[in-house]
XYZ file of C-alpha atoms in Angstrom:
102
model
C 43.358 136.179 -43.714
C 47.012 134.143 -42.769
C 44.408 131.117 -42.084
C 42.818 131.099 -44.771
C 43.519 128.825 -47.874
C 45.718 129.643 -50.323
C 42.503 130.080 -52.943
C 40.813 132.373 -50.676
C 43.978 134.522 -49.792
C 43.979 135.462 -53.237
C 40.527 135.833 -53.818
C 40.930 138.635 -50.701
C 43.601 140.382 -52.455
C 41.686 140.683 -55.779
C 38.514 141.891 -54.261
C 40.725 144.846 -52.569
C 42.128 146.022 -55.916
C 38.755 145.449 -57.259
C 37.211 147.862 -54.463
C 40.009 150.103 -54.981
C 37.953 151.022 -58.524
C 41.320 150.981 -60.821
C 40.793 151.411 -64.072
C 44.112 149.017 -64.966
C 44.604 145.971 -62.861
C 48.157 144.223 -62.817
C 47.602 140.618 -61.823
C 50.898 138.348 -61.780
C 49.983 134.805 -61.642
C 46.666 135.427 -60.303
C 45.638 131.685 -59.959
C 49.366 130.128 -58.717
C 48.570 127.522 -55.897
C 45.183 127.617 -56.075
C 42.337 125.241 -57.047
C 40.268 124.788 -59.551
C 37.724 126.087 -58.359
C 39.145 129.322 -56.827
C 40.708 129.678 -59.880
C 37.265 129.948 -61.807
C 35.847 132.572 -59.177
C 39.277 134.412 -60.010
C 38.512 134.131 -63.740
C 34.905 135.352 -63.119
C 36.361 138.285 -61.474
C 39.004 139.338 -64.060
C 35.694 139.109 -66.867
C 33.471 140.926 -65.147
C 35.860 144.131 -64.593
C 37.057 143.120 -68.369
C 33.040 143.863 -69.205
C 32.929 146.543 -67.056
C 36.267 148.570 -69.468
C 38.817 148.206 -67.131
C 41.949 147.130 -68.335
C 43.851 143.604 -67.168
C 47.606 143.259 -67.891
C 48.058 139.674 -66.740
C 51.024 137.968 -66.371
C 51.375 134.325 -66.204
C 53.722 131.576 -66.743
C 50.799 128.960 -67.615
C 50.190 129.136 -71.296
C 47.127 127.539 -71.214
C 45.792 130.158 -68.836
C 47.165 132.985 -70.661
C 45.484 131.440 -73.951
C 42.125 130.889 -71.837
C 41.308 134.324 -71.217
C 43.201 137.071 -73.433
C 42.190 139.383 -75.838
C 46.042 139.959 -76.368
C 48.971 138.324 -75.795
C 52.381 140.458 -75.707
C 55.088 137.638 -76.167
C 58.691 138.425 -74.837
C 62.062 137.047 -75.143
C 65.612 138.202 -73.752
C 63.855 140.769 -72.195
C 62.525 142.365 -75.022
C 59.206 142.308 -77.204
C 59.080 139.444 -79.890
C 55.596 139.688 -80.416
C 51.716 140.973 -80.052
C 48.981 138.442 -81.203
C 45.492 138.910 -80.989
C 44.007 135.603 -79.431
C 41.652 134.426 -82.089
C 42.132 130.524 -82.092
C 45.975 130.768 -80.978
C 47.358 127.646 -79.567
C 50.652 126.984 -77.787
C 52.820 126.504 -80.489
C 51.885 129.860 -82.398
C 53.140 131.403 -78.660
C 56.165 129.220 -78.277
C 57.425 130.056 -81.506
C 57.699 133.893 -80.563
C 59.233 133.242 -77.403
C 61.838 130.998 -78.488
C 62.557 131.465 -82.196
C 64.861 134.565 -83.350
């Protein structure tokens, strides 16, 4: 797997966790590195175990990604919880504000 591409090193480690049969699955930037198009197959993945009930805690430090394909989004600042929005038609901003505004 060391020769692979970046893409498909991470699609390796996903399918692993994905055999493994969890029933939560802790991603942290799942799609750093990688392109476009791994990053769709990666998506893919994460909704089909999303259909299947399994739960996806995904952390991220692109917003747009995060925004792209949560149900939830916890928002923290200072180490601490500033807020939980469902995702219905959130944009950047509404995040930003939580994580930067006291």
């Amino acid at each position: 797997a060391g020769d692979l591409s970046g893409g498909n090193q991470q699609k390796i480690v996903l399918a692993k966790w994905i055999k493994a049969d969890c029933d939560i699955l802790i991603v942290d930037e799942p799609t750093r590195g990688i392109d476009v198009g791994a990053k769709t197959e990666v998506y893919n993945a994460l909704y089909q175990l999303a259909k299947e009930g399994k739960a996806i805690l995904m952390v991220s430090s692109e917003l747009p990604e995060i925004l792209g394909v949560s149900d939830r989004i916890l928002v923290m600042r200072e180490g601490s919880l500033s807020a939980e929005l469902k995702n219905d038609n959130l944009n950047e901003e509404d995040v930003i504000r939580f994580a930067f505004e006291e």
